[in-house]
PDB file of C-alpha atoms in Angstrom:
ATOM      1  CA  MET V   1     101.252  73.084  99.029  1.00 90.00           C
ATOM      2  CA  ARG V   2      99.870  76.469  98.036  1.00 95.00           C
ATOM      3  CA  PHE V   3      99.634  75.900  94.282  1.00 97.00           C
ATOM      4  CA  VAL V   4      96.219  75.246  92.738  1.00 97.00           C
ATOM      5  CA  CYS V   5      95.115  73.510  89.574  1.00 97.00           C
ATOM      6  CA  PRO V   6      95.964  75.776  86.618  1.00 96.00           C
ATOM      7  CA  LYS V   7      92.889  74.535  84.696  1.00 96.00           C
ATOM      8  CA  CYS V   8      90.115  75.048  87.259  1.00 95.00           C
ATOM      9  CA  ARG V   9      91.899  76.774  90.211  1.00 94.00           C
ATOM     10  CA  GLU V  10      90.698  74.093  92.622  1.00 96.00           C
ATOM     11  CA  LYS V  11      92.924  73.018  95.493  1.00 95.00           C
ATOM     12  CA  LEU V  12      95.576  70.434  94.647  1.00 95.00           C
ATOM     13  CA  ASN V  13      95.854  67.454  96.955  1.00 93.00           C
ATOM     14  CA  ILE V  14      99.254  65.778  97.238  1.00 91.00           C
ATOM     15  CA  LEU V  15      99.061  62.059  96.455  1.00 89.00           C
ATOM     16  CA  ASP V  16     101.711  59.411  95.927  1.00 86.00           C
ATOM     17  CA  GLY V  17     104.104  60.909  93.368  1.00 87.00           C
ATOM     18  CA  ARG V  18     101.554  63.370  91.984  1.00 93.00           C
ATOM     19  CA  CYS V  19      98.953  65.952  92.893  1.00 95.00           C
ATOM     20  CA  ALA V  20      95.335  66.194  91.770  1.00 95.00           C
ATOM     21  CA  CYS V  21      92.270  68.391  92.193  1.00 95.00           C
ATOM     22  CA  ASP V  22      88.723  67.211  92.878  1.00 95.00           C
ATOM     23  CA  ASN V  23      87.851  67.741  89.201  1.00 96.00           C
ATOM     24  CA  GLY V  24      90.249  64.972  88.195  1.00 94.00           C
ATOM     25  CA  HIS V  25      93.105  67.079  86.817  1.00 96.00           C
ATOM     26  CA  SER V  26      96.350  65.382  87.788  1.00 94.00           C
ATOM     27  CA  TYR V  27     100.019  66.415  87.673  1.00 95.00           C
ATOM     28  CA  ASP V  28     102.994  64.136  88.216  1.00 93.00           C
ATOM     29  CA  LYS V  29     105.819  65.169  90.507  1.00 93.00           C
ATOM     30  CA  ALA V  30     109.072  65.421  88.556  1.00 93.00           C
ATOM     31  CA  ARG V  31     112.319  63.945  89.841  1.00 89.00           C
ATOM     32  CA  GLY V  32     113.471  67.514  90.481  1.00 88.00           C
ATOM     33  CA  GLY V  33     110.790  67.872  93.156  1.00 92.00           C
ATOM     34  CA  TYR V  34     108.424  70.159  91.219  1.00 95.00           C
ATOM     35  CA  TYR V  35     105.042  69.968  89.492  1.00 95.00           C
ATOM     36  CA  ASN V  36     104.644  71.176  85.915  1.00 95.00           C
ATOM     37  CA  LEU V  37     101.630  73.516  86.081  1.00 96.00           C
ATOM     38  CA  LEU V  38     102.409  75.419  82.891  1.00 93.00           C
ATOM     39  CA  LEU V  39      99.379  75.338  80.603  1.00 86.00           C
ATOM     40  CA  GLY V  40     100.011  74.755  76.917  1.00 72.00           C
ATOM     41  CA  ALA V  41     103.579  73.517  77.498  1.00 55.00           C
ATOM     42  CA  SER V  42     103.976  70.821  74.851  1.00 52.00           C
ATOM     43  CA  GLY V  43     107.716  70.189  74.766  1.00 53.00           C
ATOM     44  CA  GLY V  44     110.449  72.579  73.751  1.00 51.00           C
ATOM     45  CA  THR V  45     112.299  75.072  75.912  1.00 54.00           C
ATOM     46  CA  HIS V  46     110.440  77.746  77.836  1.00 62.00           C
ATOM     47  CA  GLY V  47     112.371  80.530  79.535  1.00 67.00           C
ATOM     48  CA  ASP V  48     116.088  80.196  80.243  1.00 76.00           C
ATOM     49  CA  ASN V  49     117.842  77.192  78.719  1.00 84.00           C
ATOM     50  CA  ARG V  50     120.305  74.936  80.533  1.00 85.00           C
ATOM     51  CA  GLU V  51     123.352  76.929  79.408  1.00 89.00           C
ATOM     52  CA  MET V  52     121.939  80.175  80.817  1.00 90.00           C
ATOM     53  CA  VAL V  53     120.908  78.496  84.074  1.00 92.00           C
ATOM     54  CA  LEU V  54     124.387  77.047  84.593  1.00 93.00           C
ATOM     55  CA  ALA V  55     126.025  80.392  83.778  1.00 93.00           C
ATOM     56  CA  ARG V  56     123.776  82.152  86.290  1.00 94.00           C
ATOM     57  CA  ARG V  57     124.506  79.521  88.931  1.00 95.00           C
ATOM     58  CA  ALA V  58     128.256  79.933  88.433  1.00 96.00           C
ATOM     59  CA  PHE V  59     128.187  83.736  88.438  1.00 97.00           C
ATOM     60  CA  LEU V  60     125.845  84.160  91.393  1.00 97.00           C
ATOM     61  CA  GLY V  61     127.758  81.489  93.291  1.00 96.00           C
ATOM     62  CA  GLY V  62     130.736  83.863  93.197  1.00 96.00           C
ATOM     63  CA  GLY V  63     128.880  86.245  95.531  1.00 97.00           C
ATOM     64  CA  TYR V  64     128.872  89.215  93.132  1.00 98.00           C
ATOM     65  CA  TYR V  65     125.196  89.954  93.786  1.00 98.00           C
ATOM     66  CA  GLU V  66     125.187  88.973  97.461  1.00 98.00           C
ATOM     67  CA  PRO V  67     124.771  92.612  98.585  1.00 98.00           C
ATOM     68  CA  LEU V  68     121.398  92.575  96.813  1.00 98.00           C
ATOM     69  CA  ALA V  69     120.469  89.216  98.351  1.00 98.00           C
ATOM     70  CA  ARG V  70     121.348  90.537 101.823  1.00 98.00           C
ATOM     71  CA  TYR V  71     119.239  93.665 101.335  1.00 98.00           C
ATOM     72  CA  LEU V  72     116.270  91.688 100.014  1.00 98.00           C
ATOM     73  CA  SER V  73     116.632  89.389 103.011  1.00 98.00           C
ATOM     74  CA  PHE V  74     116.534  92.387 105.362  1.00 97.00           C
ATOM     75  CA  LEU V  75     113.357  93.670 103.682  1.00 98.00           C
ATOM     76  CA  VAL V  76     111.653  90.275 103.705  1.00 97.00           C
ATOM     77  CA  LEU V  77     112.391  89.776 107.400  1.00 97.00           C
ATOM     78  CA  GLU V  78     111.187  93.295 108.159  1.00 96.00           C
ATOM     79  CA  HIS V  79     107.910  92.967 106.274  1.00 96.00           C
ATOM     80  CA  THR V  80     107.018  89.277 106.679  1.00 95.00           C
ATOM     81  CA  GLN V  81     105.494  88.213 109.971  1.00 91.00           C
ATOM     82  CA  LYS V  82     106.687  85.119 111.802  1.00 92.00           C
ATOM     83  CA  VAL V  83     105.985  81.996 109.707  1.00 88.00           C
ATOM     84  CA  GLY V  84     104.466  84.194 107.009  1.00 94.00           C
ATOM     85  CA  CYS V  85     104.147  82.738 103.523  1.00 97.00           C
ATOM     86  CA  LEU V  86     106.331  84.043 100.703  1.00 98.00           C
ATOM     87  CA  LEU V  87     106.185  83.557  96.944  1.00 98.00           C
ATOM     88  CA  ASP V  88     109.066  84.124  94.525  1.00 98.00           C
ATOM     89  CA  ALA V  89     107.371  84.848  91.189  1.00 98.00           C
ATOM     90  CA  GLY V  90     109.684  84.055  88.287  1.00 96.00           C
ATOM     91  CA  ALA V  91     112.419  82.746  90.554  1.00 97.00           C
ATOM     92  CA  GLY V  92     114.987  81.782  87.927  1.00 94.00           C
ATOM     93  CA  GLU V  93     117.515  79.297  89.280  1.00 95.00           C
ATOM     94  CA  GLY V  94     116.619  80.259  92.831  1.00 96.00           C
ATOM     95  CA  TYR V  95     119.654  82.140  94.143  1.00 97.00           C
ATOM     96  CA  TYR V  96     117.506  84.751  95.897  1.00 98.00           C
ATOM     97  CA  THR V  97     114.745  82.271  96.798  1.00 98.00           C
ATOM     98  CA  ASP V  98     117.216  80.048  98.607  1.00 98.00           C
ATOM     99  CA  TYR V  99     118.843  83.003 100.369  1.00 97.00           C
ATOM    100  CA  LEU V 100     115.484  84.342 101.593  1.00 98.00           C
ATOM    101  CA  GLU V 101     114.118  80.954 102.629  1.00 98.00           C
ATOM    102  CA  ARG V 102     117.196  80.291 104.743  1.00 97.00           C
ATOM    103  CA  ALA V 103     116.848  83.703 106.407  1.00 97.00           C
ATOM    104  CA  LEU V 104     113.209  83.010 107.285  1.00 97.00           C
ATOM    105  CA  TYR V 105     114.035  79.482 108.460  1.00 97.00           C
ATOM    106  CA  ASP V 106     116.856  80.765 110.669  1.00 97.00           C
ATOM    107  CA  ARG V 107     114.516  83.346 112.224  1.00 96.00           C
ATOM    108  CA  ASP V 108     111.390  81.228 112.679  1.00 96.00           C
ATOM    109  CA  GLY V 109     112.643  77.643 112.857  1.00 96.00           C
ATOM    110  CA  GLU V 110     110.381  76.851 109.897  1.00 96.00           C
ATOM    111  CA  SER V 111     109.397  78.444 106.617  1.00 97.00           C
ATOM    112  CA  ASP V 112     106.564  78.607 104.084  1.00 97.00           C
ATOM    113  CA  VAL V 113     108.194  79.542 100.775  1.00 98.00           C
ATOM    114  CA  SER V 114     106.929  78.769  97.277  1.00 98.00           C
ATOM    115  CA  ALA V 115     108.516  79.563  93.936  1.00 98.00           C
ATOM    116  CA  PHE V 116     107.843  79.092  90.255  1.00 98.00           C
ATOM    117  CA  ASP V 117     109.527  79.801  86.955  1.00 96.00           C
ATOM    118  CA  ILE V 118     108.650  79.103  83.342  1.00 95.00           C
ATOM    119  CA  SER V 119     111.956  77.257  82.827  1.00 94.00           C
ATOM    120  CA  LYS V 120     112.131  73.608  83.881  1.00 93.00           C
ATOM    121  CA  ASP V 121     115.921  73.815  83.974  1.00 93.00           C
ATOM    122  CA  ALA V 122     115.745  76.738  86.396  1.00 95.00           C
ATOM    123  CA  VAL V 123     113.175  75.096  88.676  1.00 96.00           C
ATOM    124  CA  ARG V 124     115.240  71.895  88.817  1.00 95.00           C
ATOM    125  CA  GLU V 125     118.143  73.996  90.062  1.00 95.00           C
ATOM    126  CA  ILE V 126     116.021  75.419  92.896  1.00 96.00           C
ATOM    127  CA  GLY V 127     115.058  71.893  93.965  1.00 95.00           C
ATOM    128  CA  ARG V 128     118.713  70.894  93.961  1.00 94.00           C
ATOM    129  CA  LYS V 129     119.560  73.836  96.227  1.00 94.00           C
ATOM    130  CA  ASN V 130     116.774  73.670  98.766  1.00 96.00           C
ATOM    131  CA  PRO V 131     114.150  70.912  99.189  1.00 95.00           C
ATOM    132  CA  ARG V 132     112.150  73.004 101.671  1.00 96.00           C
ATOM    133  CA  ILE V 133     110.892  75.293  98.869  1.00 97.00           C
ATOM    134  CA  SER V 134     107.587  74.296  97.238  1.00 96.00           C
ATOM    135  CA  LEU V 135     108.123  74.360  93.453  1.00 97.00           C
ATOM    136  CA  ALA V 136     106.214  74.517  90.195  1.00 97.00           C
ATOM    137  CA  VAL V 137     106.871  75.232  86.556  1.00 96.00           C
ATOM    138  CA  ALA V 138     104.438  78.031  85.741  1.00 96.00           C
ATOM    139  CA  GLY V 139     104.147  81.465  84.176  1.00 95.00           C
ATOM    140  CA  SER V 140     103.701  84.850  85.840  1.00 95.00           C
ATOM    141  CA  TYR V 141     100.675  85.803  83.741  1.00 95.00           C
ATOM    142  CA  HIS V 142      98.665  82.760  84.824  1.00 95.00           C
ATOM    143  CA  MET V 143      99.846  81.958  88.340  1.00 97.00           C
ATOM    144  CA  PRO V 144      98.445  78.637  89.622  1.00 97.00           C
ATOM    145  CA  ILE V 145      97.704  80.252  92.961  1.00 98.00           C
ATOM    146  CA  ALA V 146      94.451  81.084  94.777  1.00 97.00           C
ATOM    147  CA  ASP V 147      93.358  84.655  95.427  1.00 97.00           C
ATOM    148  CA  SER V 148      94.842  86.374  98.509  1.00 98.00           C
ATOM    149  CA  GLU V 149      97.151  83.451  99.278  1.00 97.00           C
ATOM    150  CA  PHE V 150     100.512  85.055 100.159  1.00 98.00           C
ATOM    151  CA  ASP V 151     101.756  87.549 102.742  1.00 98.00           C
ATOM    152  CA  THR V 152     104.757  88.540 100.605  1.00 98.00           C
ATOM    153  CA  VAL V 153     105.629  88.268  96.924  1.00 98.00           C
ATOM    154  CA  ILE V 154     109.075  88.998  95.535  1.00 98.00           C
ATOM    155  CA  ASN V 155     110.165  89.576  91.953  1.00 98.00           C
ATOM    156  CA  THR V 156     113.826  89.871  90.979  1.00 96.00           C
ATOM    157  CA  PHE V 157     114.402  90.834  87.334  1.00 94.00           C
ATOM    158  CA  SER V 158     111.369  88.905  86.048  1.00 93.00           C
ATOM    159  CA  PRO V 159     108.501  90.213  83.914  1.00 91.00           C
ATOM    160  CA  LEU V 160     105.967  91.966  86.121  1.00 94.00           C
ATOM    161  CA  ALA V 161     102.416  90.634  85.951  1.00 95.00           C
ATOM    162  CA  ARG V 162     100.869  93.367  88.074  1.00 96.00           C
ATOM    163  CA  GLU V 163      97.286  92.094  88.109  1.00 97.00           C
ATOM    164  CA  GLU V 164      98.297  88.549  89.026  1.00 98.00           C
ATOM    165  CA  THR V 165     100.690  89.787  91.706  1.00 98.00           C
ATOM    166  CA  HIS V 166      97.916  91.908  93.203  1.00 98.00           C
ATOM    167  CA  ARG V 167      95.463  88.996  93.044  1.00 98.00           C
ATOM    168  CA  VAL V 168      97.610  86.458  94.919  1.00 98.00           C
ATOM    169  CA  LEU V 169      98.614  88.839  97.740  1.00 98.00           C
ATOM    170  CA  LYS V 170      96.578  89.022 100.930  1.00 97.00           C
ATOM    171  CA  PRO V 171      94.977  92.392 101.775  1.00 96.00           C
ATOM    172  CA  GLY V 172      97.799  94.612 103.019  1.00 97.00           C
ATOM    173  CA  GLY V 173     100.358  92.143 101.647  1.00 97.00           C
ATOM    174  CA  ILE V 174     103.846  93.235 100.623  1.00 98.00           C
ATOM    175  CA  PHE V 175     105.361  93.123  97.140  1.00 98.00           C
ATOM    176  CA  ILE V 176     109.150  93.496  96.867  1.00 98.00           C
ATOM    177  CA  MET V 177     110.671  94.023  93.425  1.00 97.00           C
ATOM    178  CA  ALA V 178     114.268  94.439  92.242  1.00 97.00           C
ATOM    179  CA  ILE V 179     115.070  95.745  88.757  1.00 96.00           C
ATOM    180  CA  PRO V 180     118.243  96.883  86.977  1.00 96.00           C
ATOM    181  CA  GLY V 181     119.119 100.522  87.566  1.00 96.00           C
ATOM    182  CA  GLU V 182     120.202 102.916  84.809  1.00 96.00           C
ATOM    183  CA  MET V 183     123.909 102.014  85.013  1.00 96.00           C
ATOM    184  CA  HIS V 184     123.598  98.278  85.656  1.00 97.00           C
ATOM    185  CA  LEU V 185     126.331  96.426  83.715  1.00 96.00           C
ATOM    186  CA  TYR V 186     127.083  99.584  81.714  1.00 96.00           C
ATOM    187  CA  ASP V 187     130.779  98.608  81.640  1.00 96.00           C
ATOM    188  CA  LEU V 188     129.878  95.367  79.864  1.00 95.00           C
ATOM    189  CA  LYS V 189     127.742  97.271  77.361  1.00 94.00           C
ATOM    190  CA  LYS V 190     130.695  99.563  76.584  1.00 94.00           C
ATOM    191  CA  VAL V 191     132.602  96.488  75.429  1.00 93.00           C
ATOM    192  CA  ILE V 192     129.749  95.111  73.332  1.00 92.00           C
ATOM    193  CA  TYR V 193     128.229  98.195  71.737  1.00 89.00           C
ATOM    194  CA  ASP V 194     129.685 101.157  69.868  1.00 88.00           C
ATOM    195  CA  THR V 195     126.999 103.314  71.486  1.00 90.00           C
ATOM    196  CA  PRO V 196     126.160 101.849  74.911  1.00 91.00           C
ATOM    197  CA  TYR V 197     122.837 102.792  76.451  1.00 90.00           C
ATOM    198  CA  LYS V 198     121.501 103.254  79.958  1.00 93.00           C
ATOM    199  CA  ASN V 199     118.689 101.053  81.212  1.00 92.00           C
ATOM    200  CA  GLU V 200     115.239 102.570  81.242  1.00 89.00           C
ATOM    201  CA  VAL V 201     113.610 102.638  84.675  1.00 86.00           C
ATOM    202  CA  ALA V 202     109.848 102.423  84.294  1.00 81.00           C
ATOM    203  CA  ASP V 203     107.256 104.408  86.204  1.00 83.00           C
ATOM    204  CA  THR V 204     107.245 103.361  89.843  1.00 89.00           C
ATOM    205  CA  VAL V 205     103.464 103.794  90.226  1.00 93.00           C
ATOM    206  CA  LEU V 206     101.592 100.467  90.304  1.00 95.00           C
ATOM    207  CA  GLU V 207      97.811 100.522  90.285  1.00 96.00           C
ATOM    208  CA  GLY V 208      96.404  98.856  93.391  1.00 97.00           C
ATOM    209  CA  PHE V 209      99.608  99.310  95.390  1.00 98.00           C
ATOM    210  CA  GLU V 210     101.107 101.943  97.685  1.00 97.00           C
ATOM    211  CA  LEU V 211     104.841 102.531  97.177  1.00 97.00           C
ATOM    212  CA  ILE V 212     106.523 102.517 100.595  1.00 97.00           C
ATOM    213  CA  LEU V 213     110.208 102.225  99.581  1.00 97.00           C
ATOM    214  CA  ASP V 214     112.285 103.116  96.516  1.00 97.00           C
ATOM    215  CA  GLU V 215     115.948 102.422  97.230  1.00 96.00           C
ATOM    216  CA  PRO V 216     119.019 102.285  94.942  1.00 97.00           C
ATOM    217  CA  LEU V 217     121.883  99.862  95.507  1.00 98.00           C
ATOM    218  CA  THR V 218     125.052 100.529  93.514  1.00 98.00           C
ATOM    219  CA  TYR V 219     128.577  99.126  93.817  1.00 98.00           C
ATOM    220  CA  LYS V 220     131.504  97.867  91.736  1.00 98.00           C
ATOM    221  CA  PHE V 221     132.652  94.272  91.362  1.00 98.00           C
ATOM    222  CA  PHE V 222     135.700  92.799  89.633  1.00 98.00           C
ATOM    223  CA  LEU V 223     135.887  89.718  87.406  1.00 97.00           C
ATOM    224  CA  ASP V 224     139.380  88.271  87.061  1.00 97.00           C
ATOM    225  CA  SER V 225     138.974  85.590  84.383  1.00 96.00           C
ATOM    226  CA  GLN V 226     137.497  85.016  80.936  1.00 96.00           C
ATOM    227  CA  GLU V 227     135.296  82.281  82.390  1.00 96.00           C
ATOM    228  CA  LYS V 228     133.685  84.592  84.951  1.00 96.00           C
ATOM    229  CA  ILE V 229     133.109  87.288  82.328  1.00 96.00           C
ATOM    230  CA  ARG V 230     131.514  84.716  80.034  1.00 94.00           C
ATOM    231  CA  ASP V 231     129.220  83.515  82.846  1.00 95.00           C
ATOM    232  CA  LEU V 232     128.039  87.085  83.413  1.00 96.00           C
ATOM    233  CA  PHE V 233     127.474  87.638  79.699  1.00 95.00           C
ATOM    234  CA  MET V 234     125.603  84.354  79.227  1.00 92.00           C
ATOM    235  CA  MET V 235     123.133  85.070  82.046  1.00 91.00           C
ATOM    236  CA  THR V 236     122.089  88.403  80.515  1.00 90.00           C
ATOM    237  CA  PRO V 237     119.702  89.151  77.624  1.00 85.00           C
ATOM    238  CA  TYR V 238     122.746  90.371  75.660  1.00 86.00           C
ATOM    239  CA  ALA V 239     123.646  86.728  74.995  1.00 83.00           C
ATOM    240  CA  TYR V 240     120.556  86.505  72.748  1.00 80.00           C
ATOM    241  CA  ARG V 241     121.004  89.838  71.009  1.00 81.00           C
ATOM    242  CA  THR V 242     124.717  90.253  70.381  1.00 85.00           C
ATOM    243  CA  LYS V 243     126.283  89.707  66.943  1.00 86.00           C
ATOM    244  CA  LEU V 244     129.149  87.232  66.679  1.00 88.00           C
ATOM    245  CA  GLU V 245     131.774  89.928  66.123  1.00 88.00           C
ATOM    246  CA  ASP V 246     130.619  91.839  69.214  1.00 86.00           C
ATOM    247  CA  ARG V 247     130.426  88.643  71.248  1.00 88.00           C
ATOM    248  CA  ALA V 248     134.063  88.011  70.344  1.00 91.00           C
ATOM    249  CA  LYS V 249     134.963  91.289  72.082  1.00 92.00           C
ATOM    250  CA  VAL V 250     133.545  89.925  75.336  1.00 93.00           C
ATOM    251  CA  GLU V 251     135.245  86.561  74.952  1.00 91.00           C
ATOM    252  CA  ALA V 252     138.614  88.289  74.470  1.00 93.00           C
ATOM    253  CA  LEU V 253     138.406  90.045  77.845  1.00 95.00           C
ATOM    254  CA  LYS V 254     140.558  88.690  80.665  1.00 96.00           C
ATOM    255  CA  THR V 255     139.385  91.094  83.397  1.00 97.00           C
ATOM    256  CA  LEU V 256     136.424  93.415  83.829  1.00 97.00           C
ATOM    257  CA  GLU V 257     135.435  95.914  86.487  1.00 97.00           C
ATOM    258  CA  CYS V 258     131.687  96.265  86.350  1.00 97.00           C
ATOM    259  CA  THR V 259     128.909  98.288  87.954  1.00 97.00           C
ATOM    260  CA  ALA V 260     126.031  96.611  89.752  1.00 98.00           C
ATOM    261  CA  ASP V 261     123.172  99.100  89.889  1.00 98.00           C
ATOM    262  CA  PHE V 262     119.816  97.976  91.272  1.00 97.00           C
ATOM    263  CA  ARG V 263     116.539  99.654  92.201  1.00 97.00           C
ATOM    264  CA  ILE V 264     114.573  97.990  94.968  1.00 97.00           C
ATOM    265  CA  PHE V 265     110.896  98.765  95.550  1.00 97.00           C
ATOM    266  CA  VAL V 266     108.559  97.778  98.349  1.00 98.00           C
ATOM    267  CA  TYR V 267     104.807  98.074  97.748  1.00 98.00           C
ATOM    268  CA  LYS V 268     101.811  97.437  99.954  1.00 98.00           C
ATOM    269  CA  LYS V 269      98.610  96.034  98.456  1.00 98.00           C
ATOM    270  CA  LEU V 270      95.728  98.445  98.789  1.00 97.00           C
TER     271      LEU V 270
END
């Protein structure tokens, strides 16, 4: 296991049903196969709730974002050496983590993949999908990971903790990030908002990294039922922000043609 104690950053030793560091900090292994290494987590919901996780599982299970998963897989295989170690930072329910781990396992006959998310519900879903992935509940801004631990880090639509990402990568390590492009889900926004807006794409310069690839990926997909449209809506931030009358517009839809628009970046740690 590549996770370390979040309190003292000492190595965690796997024991019977738990892990512990030499300083006596101990963490039980949950039934979902993960360790809760999130500091200050005293009950309540952190990150995506169960409803959002299930909606994301249903939508992504329909293959609508598989072109992105395939392209990320190509990049990971290209930039990760044989039996290299990979971290998915802010992995959500693990659709991309599972896809990438299986690609590495198929190539190498083994894999070394770790993932964390701040949501227990999401991490449980990863464990259900793929028991080969090492899992923790943790946050991106305090990764329970030693310095220079991973060959490759990926981030798909999660908050970017640049300093932590830089810290946990080996010298010359690769960081792969996918974000929404300007027109991502614009068709859905046209239904919700009177004045839809394009997504803002932030500056691509990251201190401490060299940008070696900036690639768009854009295509259309078609949803043919109210249930599928609702799953898409519920896995987006719009589910939090939309007024009831605007939400009703989405729930009334029976079909929707939508634009998937992604930007994929590959960086090398300097």
